XYZ file of C-alpha atoms in Angstrom:
504
model
C -108.403 -0.060 28.200
C -108.097 3.700 28.139
C -107.441 3.828 31.846
C -104.634 1.317 31.513
C -103.098 3.237 28.653
C -103.233 6.439 30.618
C -101.558 4.901 33.588
C -98.814 3.486 31.351
C -98.138 6.809 29.684
C -97.932 8.590 33.014
C -95.425 6.089 34.341
C -93.357 6.355 31.155
C -93.309 10.115 31.366
C -92.214 9.892 34.959
C -89.360 7.514 34.073
C -88.262 9.714 31.174
C -88.144 12.721 33.426
C -86.019 10.924 35.937
C -83.609 9.779 33.179
C -83.264 13.310 31.859
C -82.451 14.580 35.314
C -79.782 11.903 35.692
C -78.266 12.723 32.267
C -78.242 16.417 32.998
C -76.574 15.860 36.342
C -73.937 13.503 34.797
C -73.232 15.986 32.012
C -72.762 18.695 34.602
C -70.255 16.500 36.433
C -68.281 15.693 33.217
C -68.177 19.356 32.257
C -66.834 20.161 35.684
C -64.122 17.511 35.346
C -63.138 18.737 31.892
C -63.015 22.266 33.140
C -60.849 21.254 36.038
C -58.601 19.238 33.637
C -58.283 22.236 31.390
C -57.205 24.313 34.345
C -53.463 23.618 34.359
C -51.619 22.945 37.526
C -48.721 25.396 37.897
C -45.756 23.903 39.754
C -43.433 25.876 41.937
C -40.425 24.411 40.125
C -40.045 22.210 37.031
C -40.156 18.468 37.458
C -36.798 16.869 36.604
C -38.539 14.020 34.801
C -39.754 16.497 32.197
C -36.182 16.906 30.888
C -35.910 13.135 30.435
C -39.229 12.863 28.627
C -38.638 15.871 26.361
C -34.963 16.096 25.279
C -35.586 19.448 23.599
C -36.645 20.997 26.939
C -33.837 23.016 28.518
C -33.553 25.447 31.392
C -31.577 28.521 32.291
C -31.398 30.700 35.390
C -32.151 34.381 35.143
C -32.460 36.556 38.276
C -32.669 33.452 40.475
C -35.609 32.249 38.438
C -35.603 29.110 36.274
C -36.698 29.727 32.691
C -37.828 26.803 30.539
C -37.305 26.935 26.778
C -37.184 24.721 23.705
C -33.626 24.411 22.413
C -34.770 23.528 18.896
C -37.133 26.501 18.566
C -34.589 28.910 20.037
C -31.944 27.578 17.628
C -34.378 28.307 14.788
C -34.993 31.809 16.204
C -38.677 31.080 16.753
C -41.150 33.542 18.260
C -43.238 31.173 20.370
C -43.380 31.134 24.153
C -41.044 28.167 24.389
C -38.569 29.748 21.963
C -38.302 32.897 24.106
C -38.661 31.124 27.437
C -41.337 30.808 30.112
C -41.404 30.959 33.902
C -44.638 28.980 34.213
C -43.923 25.335 34.938
C -46.914 23.473 33.524
C -46.806 19.936 32.117
C -49.773 20.685 29.848
C -47.788 23.433 28.147
C -44.994 20.972 27.352
C -47.515 18.497 25.961
C -49.081 21.152 23.755
C -45.673 22.268 22.492
C -44.734 18.672 21.702
C -47.671 18.455 19.305
C -47.232 21.958 17.893
C -46.261 22.771 14.320
C -43.401 25.024 15.485
C -41.578 22.117 17.124
C -42.059 19.981 14.019
C -40.459 22.682 11.861
C -37.608 23.060 14.340
C -36.969 19.316 14.306
C -36.861 19.274 10.520
C -34.408 22.173 10.562
C -32.177 20.318 13.038
C -32.232 17.169 10.879
C -31.213 19.121 7.785
C -28.482 20.968 9.686
C -27.043 17.767 11.144
C -27.171 16.087 7.755
C -25.272 18.937 6.118
C -22.756 18.947 8.963
C -22.253 15.187 8.753
C -21.977 15.456 4.991
C -19.198 18.013 5.425
C -17.374 15.743 7.894
C -17.664 12.772 5.533
C -16.431 14.944 2.696
C -13.331 15.931 4.680
C -12.715 12.268 5.529
C -12.888 11.318 1.868
C -10.515 14.150 0.959
C -8.003 12.994 3.573
C -8.187 9.440 2.220
C -7.632 10.761 -1.294
C -4.517 12.552 -0.033
C -3.238 9.231 1.303
C -3.806 7.591 -2.077
C -2.071 10.478 -3.828
C 0.879 10.072 -1.450
C 1.137 6.405 -2.443
C 1.152 7.192 -6.152
C 3.761 9.940 -5.835
C 6.096 7.702 -3.818
C 5.487 4.503 -5.829
C 4.144 2.542 -2.854
C 1.880 -0.529 -3.121
C -1.799 0.177 -2.574
C -2.166 -2.806 -0.210
C -0.509 -0.646 2.471
C -3.331 1.901 2.215
C -5.209 0.717 5.376
C -1.987 0.867 7.401
C -1.291 4.458 6.372
C -4.862 5.491 7.210
C -4.511 3.918 10.642
C -1.165 5.647 11.193
C -2.561 9.060 10.216
C -5.542 8.603 12.548
C -3.292 7.544 15.422
C -0.927 10.464 14.892
C -3.818 12.916 14.795
C -5.328 11.664 18.061
C -2.003 11.518 19.911
C -0.225 14.579 18.528
C -0.389 16.548 21.806
C 0.945 13.842 24.157
C 4.657 13.684 24.884
C 5.888 11.622 27.834
C 9.499 11.682 29.004
C 11.445 10.296 31.909
C 14.792 11.096 33.487
C 15.986 7.514 33.066
C 14.472 6.271 29.849
C 11.990 7.115 27.146
C 8.551 5.733 27.921
C 6.406 4.637 25.032
C 2.722 4.995 25.701
C 0.168 2.870 23.946
C -1.603 5.104 21.410
C -5.290 5.761 21.679
C -7.495 3.522 19.612
C -11.223 3.660 19.264
C -13.277 0.838 20.702
C -13.943 -2.084 18.455
C -16.907 -1.528 16.229
C -19.133 -4.057 14.562
C -19.178 -1.833 11.527
C -17.789 -3.384 8.352
C -14.417 -2.178 7.067
C -15.941 -0.905 3.836
C -17.968 1.583 5.842
C -14.906 3.710 6.686
C -13.364 3.551 3.192
C -9.951 2.334 4.417
C -9.683 -1.088 2.764
C -7.654 -2.086 -0.281
C -10.619 -2.216 -2.660
C -11.695 1.338 -1.836
C -8.066 2.466 -2.100
C -7.965 1.085 -5.636
C -11.209 2.893 -6.491
C -9.848 6.151 -5.072
C -6.738 5.680 -7.196
C -8.764 5.086 -10.346
C -10.828 8.199 -9.641
C -7.791 10.495 -9.436
C -5.521 8.738 -11.937
C -6.551 11.147 -14.698
C -5.463 14.117 -12.581
C -2.106 12.497 -11.830
C -1.617 11.534 -15.462
C -2.448 15.017 -16.744
C -0.029 16.564 -14.264
C 2.711 14.125 -15.306
C 2.416 14.729 -19.046
C 2.079 18.466 -18.517
C 5.453 18.530 -16.744
C 6.961 16.255 -19.372
C 5.746 18.521 -22.163
C 7.196 21.708 -20.665
C 10.572 20.035 -20.100
C 13.225 21.195 -22.547
C 14.582 17.678 -23.041
C 13.445 14.217 -22.097
C 14.494 10.630 -22.745
C 12.572 7.422 -23.330
C 13.242 3.949 -21.944
C 11.245 0.828 -22.837
C 11.315 -2.824 -21.841
C 9.323 -5.858 -22.935
C 7.719 -8.263 -20.486
C 5.579 -11.385 -20.681
C 2.779 -12.380 -18.341
C 2.225 -15.893 -17.038
C -0.277 -16.399 -19.878
C 2.415 -15.335 -22.397
C 0.759 -11.980 -23.150
C 3.367 -9.459 -24.276
C 3.523 -5.933 -22.898
C 5.787 -2.941 -23.349
C 6.559 -0.727 -20.353
C 7.381 2.914 -21.121
C 9.410 5.094 -18.743
C 10.622 8.669 -19.250
C 13.281 10.883 -17.698
C 13.028 14.658 -17.816
C 14.341 17.861 -16.216
C 12.257 20.468 -14.388
C 14.154 23.379 -12.811
C 17.404 21.388 -13.096
C 15.883 18.518 -11.111
C 15.911 15.098 -12.762
C 12.735 12.994 -12.618
C 12.065 9.439 -13.771
C 8.404 8.514 -14.208
C 6.417 5.547 -15.474
C 4.237 6.590 -18.430
C 2.222 3.517 -19.276
C 1.947 -0.050 -20.519
C 1.212 -1.069 -24.110
C -0.170 -4.430 -25.194
C 1.889 -5.988 -27.979
C 0.352 -8.315 -30.548
C 3.640 -8.472 -32.449
C 7.267 -7.949 -31.420
C 8.862 -6.732 -34.642
C 10.514 -3.312 -34.699
C 7.946 -1.657 -36.988
C 4.961 -2.666 -34.863
C 6.661 -1.581 -31.620
C 7.663 1.753 -33.187
C 4.111 2.450 -34.385
C 2.693 1.619 -30.951
C 5.190 3.929 -29.214
C 4.504 6.720 -31.691
C 0.727 6.415 -31.290
C 1.041 6.404 -27.499
C 3.238 9.521 -27.383
C 1.088 11.378 -29.920
C -2.035 10.644 -27.868
C -0.329 12.402 -24.941
C 0.596 15.426 -27.121
C 4.324 15.020 -26.481
C 6.889 16.818 -28.619
C 9.346 14.517 -30.424
C 11.748 17.420 -30.968
C 12.534 17.366 -27.237
C 13.219 13.599 -27.231
C 17.010 13.272 -27.140
C 17.697 9.725 -25.940
C 16.307 6.203 -26.266
C 17.157 3.294 -23.975
C 16.256 -0.383 -24.296
C 17.270 -3.862 -23.182
C 19.628 -4.358 -26.147
C 17.485 -6.764 -28.182
C 18.097 -6.772 -31.940
C 14.623 -5.405 -32.709
C 15.419 -2.435 -30.454
C 19.017 -1.550 -31.361
C 19.208 -2.549 -35.028
C 21.100 0.123 -36.985
C 18.823 -0.098 -40.043
C 15.413 -1.352 -38.989
C 15.471 -1.281 -35.185
C 13.208 0.871 -33.036
C 16.087 3.260 -32.281
C 16.745 3.759 -36.011
C 13.071 4.511 -36.681
C 12.952 7.003 -33.804
C 15.923 8.794 -35.334
C 13.798 9.337 -38.431
C 11.595 11.562 -36.254
C 14.517 13.330 -34.593
C 18.010 12.846 -35.986
C 19.590 14.056 -32.723
C 18.291 11.116 -30.663
C 21.067 9.054 -29.068
C 20.608 5.403 -28.184
C 22.137 2.786 -25.910
C 20.873 -0.229 -24.021
C 21.006 -1.067 -20.326
C 24.530 -0.846 -18.922
C 23.758 -3.524 -16.326
C 22.596 -5.803 -19.143
C 25.811 -5.061 -21.025
C 27.855 -6.114 -17.998
C 25.771 -9.282 -17.707
C 26.386 -10.136 -21.364
C 30.109 -9.416 -21.004
C 30.319 -11.718 -17.984
C 28.410 -14.435 -19.832
C 30.768 -14.203 -22.821
C 33.779 -14.354 -20.505
C 32.429 -17.470 -18.771
C 32.241 -19.290 -22.115
C 36.040 -19.248 -22.251
C 36.233 -21.204 -18.970
C 35.409 -24.839 -19.689
C 34.826 -25.772 -16.056
C 32.186 -23.064 -15.600
C 29.611 -24.965 -17.691
C 30.150 -28.027 -15.508
C 29.966 -25.845 -12.406
C 26.530 -24.482 -13.397
C 25.230 -28.022 -13.947
C 26.397 -29.024 -10.465
C 24.586 -26.014 -8.957
C 21.348 -27.128 -10.617
C 21.844 -30.690 -9.341
C 22.407 -29.477 -5.770
C 19.234 -27.387 -5.841
C 17.244 -30.217 -7.427
C 18.472 -32.780 -4.879
C 17.405 -30.795 -1.806
C 14.314 -29.008 -3.146
C 12.394 -32.143 -4.143
C 12.283 -33.781 -0.709
C 11.355 -32.124 2.554
C 13.256 -34.801 4.485
C 16.523 -33.756 2.830
C 15.856 -30.083 3.564
C 15.165 -30.929 7.194
C 18.431 -32.880 7.428
C 20.313 -29.948 5.852
C 18.881 -27.548 8.445
C 19.886 -29.963 11.196
C 23.447 -30.039 9.866
C 23.490 -26.238 9.763
C 22.637 -26.146 13.457
C 25.306 -28.744 14.258
C 27.988 -26.911 12.251
C 26.871 -23.534 13.648
C 26.189 -22.195 10.159
C 23.471 -19.704 9.181
C 20.065 -21.129 8.313
C 20.098 -20.276 4.602
C 18.250 -21.815 1.678
C 19.787 -23.122 -1.529
C 18.750 -21.176 -4.622
C 18.353 -22.210 -8.232
C 20.527 -20.266 -10.726
C 18.444 -18.654 -13.485
C 20.194 -17.131 -16.487
C 17.695 -14.299 -16.945
C 18.355 -12.891 -13.477
C 21.610 -10.985 -13.386
C 22.304 -10.976 -9.662
C 21.033 -14.466 -8.908
C 24.445 -16.158 -9.352
C 25.772 -13.850 -6.651
C 22.948 -14.931 -4.320
C 23.432 -18.623 -5.168
C 27.165 -18.768 -4.421
C 26.730 -16.250 -1.593
C 24.497 -18.713 0.260
C 26.320 -21.863 -0.824
C 29.783 -20.931 0.443
C 28.353 -20.168 3.904
C 26.706 -23.599 4.265
C 29.049 -25.720 2.125
C 30.118 -27.853 5.112
C 26.497 -28.677 5.937
C 25.778 -29.579 2.299
C 28.786 -31.917 2.200
C 27.865 -33.481 5.550
C 24.282 -34.123 4.454
C 25.350 -35.667 1.142
C 27.945 -37.827 2.887
C 25.360 -39.063 5.407
C 22.837 -39.883 2.676
C 25.462 -41.637 0.547
C 26.495 -43.830 3.483
C 22.814 -44.727 3.876
C 22.822 -46.076 0.317
C 21.423 -43.079 -1.595
C 23.003 -43.322 -5.081
C 21.979 -39.776 -6.059
C 23.714 -38.396 -2.965
C 26.780 -40.532 -3.675
C 27.082 -39.271 -7.262
C 26.530 -35.651 -6.245
C 28.970 -35.904 -3.344
C 31.709 -37.039 -5.740
C 31.171 -33.907 -7.856
C 31.584 -31.566 -4.876
C 35.342 -31.986 -4.732
C 37.919 -29.446 -3.631
C 37.958 -27.792 -7.067
C 34.218 -27.125 -6.804
C 34.595 -25.618 -3.336
C 37.500 -23.381 -4.434
C 35.534 -22.105 -7.440
C 32.571 -21.388 -5.143
C 34.784 -19.310 -2.846
C 36.301 -17.508 -5.837
C 32.902 -16.672 -7.346
C 31.637 -15.478 -3.964
C 34.439 -12.880 -3.927
C 34.071 -11.956 -7.598
C 30.285 -11.623 -7.642
C 30.389 -9.486 -4.489
C 32.422 -6.909 -6.426
C 30.214 -7.144 -9.514
C 27.025 -7.008 -7.450
C 28.024 -3.652 -5.965
C 28.745 -2.358 -9.463
C 25.444 -3.607 -10.927
C 23.485 -2.040 -8.065
C 25.110 1.288 -8.943
C 24.250 0.768 -12.618
C 20.624 0.211 -11.660
C 20.352 3.388 -9.597
C 17.607 5.819 -10.511
C 20.085 8.562 -11.345
C 23.357 7.556 -13.017
C 25.925 9.856 -14.626
C 29.253 9.121 -16.310
C 31.124 11.161 -13.725
C 29.497 9.042 -11.021
C 30.235 5.712 -12.727
C 33.903 6.262 -13.505
C 35.276 5.996 -9.933
C 33.138 2.916 -9.250
C 34.372 1.220 -12.412
C 37.943 2.017 -11.453
C 37.419 0.630 -7.945
C 35.939 -2.617 -9.308
C 38.816 -3.104 -11.767
C 41.429 -2.436 -9.088
C 39.745 -4.872 -6.675
C 39.634 -7.677 -9.257
C 43.272 -7.043 -10.214
C 44.393 -7.037 -6.587
C 42.451 -10.164 -5.638
C 43.012 -12.479 -8.594
C 45.491 -11.048 -11.132
C 48.269 -9.299 -9.281
C 51.293 -7.837 -11.047
C 54.910 -8.679 -11.771
C 55.953 -7.479 -8.333
C 52.838 -8.212 -6.238
C 51.133 -11.589 -5.866
C 47.318 -11.730 -5.893
C 45.648 -11.813 -2.493
C 42.892 -14.232 -3.632
C 40.125 -12.116 -2.197
C 38.677 -12.351 1.280
C 36.473 -15.458 1.224
C 38.868 -17.599 -0.838
C 41.864 -16.449 1.207
C 40.183 -17.482 4.469
C 39.341 -20.895 3.028
C 42.928 -21.396 1.855
C 44.280 -20.469 5.281
C 41.869 -22.799 7.118
C 42.720 -25.782 4.902
C 46.434 -25.001 4.342
C 46.027 -24.634 0.577
C 48.985 -23.003 -1.192
C 49.011 -21.063 -4.456
C 50.326 -23.987 -6.487
C 47.162 -25.937 -5.722
C 45.201 -23.336 -7.686
C 47.100 -23.939 -10.918
C 44.028 -25.505 -12.552
C 42.221 -22.266 -11.964
C 44.481 -20.112 -14.146
């Protein structure tokens, strides 16, 4: 047994010795490989693929020798080999620098720098958009045009240096536009919703500037007007006129919600609004309104209560409204005018209710070579609408008569009854009103100008009076000319003056 054990131990020792020799030899080989791997291979020139793998790796030529450096570390003014530059082209050095702490710090610095730079660019973009919004508010333009203005400004900025001319004609070149982006419109802040938010963010600045100018003005006037919404909510619009350096300005001040419409409530609301803006009532010298009794009452109207604050306040209501009321009172003395208005409503009602009738009217307009105009409904609250109604009707009167005649022959009783009302008297009155309202329309447009003075109104009033006298009144020595439109109709249909006796 002992002999066997001895033999076994000797064989085991022999095997263990052989294994140790193999391990020592393998370890020597691995150490040699690691040593050779650690020994970097220096290239004669840098591999071009290195610049694709490492975007921070750059090169420069100095004394016909290529120097490799790290653009991020050099930008950070680092002190490492790659920040200064190296002439040894070793891939292992690039790998070590990629994992170094210096490159990590340089990358963080670049990220912060780019973020600050981009933040500054975005800030300038926002400021430019705010300028566009401010331009809209100063020029009283609708905010829904905000994207169009932003696009125009961008186009002008990108194409401001290009000017193309030709000896024969001017050539228009298509402006430069950026390629279509999948980015949403709210990302560039140029949509209507963002324009409204920009406006709300700077409205306080605009308002403060407005009331500051109004307060330093020596004198200013106040104009108000009531309005109702579709839900019958009552509001009061407040507008002011003032002088700054002898320049007249008219500005919208605000809108007040009205729970009541009596003079005392309106006066208290106006007073509270003006006091909240720190405006001086001593500088208020004029009050304008729409002429309603609660506004112009001598004892208890809003104008009378304002005079209790400043006895020097003058008051009058809208001159265009006065002309409208004067014309309405004058029309009451003409019996046929009430019937004429009813016929206008019937004409509009007949054609507006059925698309087939409108289509037939348009067909008749093409046949008669008349303009393609629409019939309008006269509304008493709109001053210039009668001018538009008769202005369209006299131009297409032949087509209206032809359509009604055709429908009446087809057995339409409504067309037959309406056609009988559109006799020669109706046509003559239409031509007369077309001439008269043309004169009054020019006068009302002047009354509704932003800046009106008595010296400016007087010659226009005189011209309107002379035109009406020349057209329809005449004198003892001169017969009336019957205007332009009515005169042409009389000449075409051989109508003499005696046929107009019903009219006078």
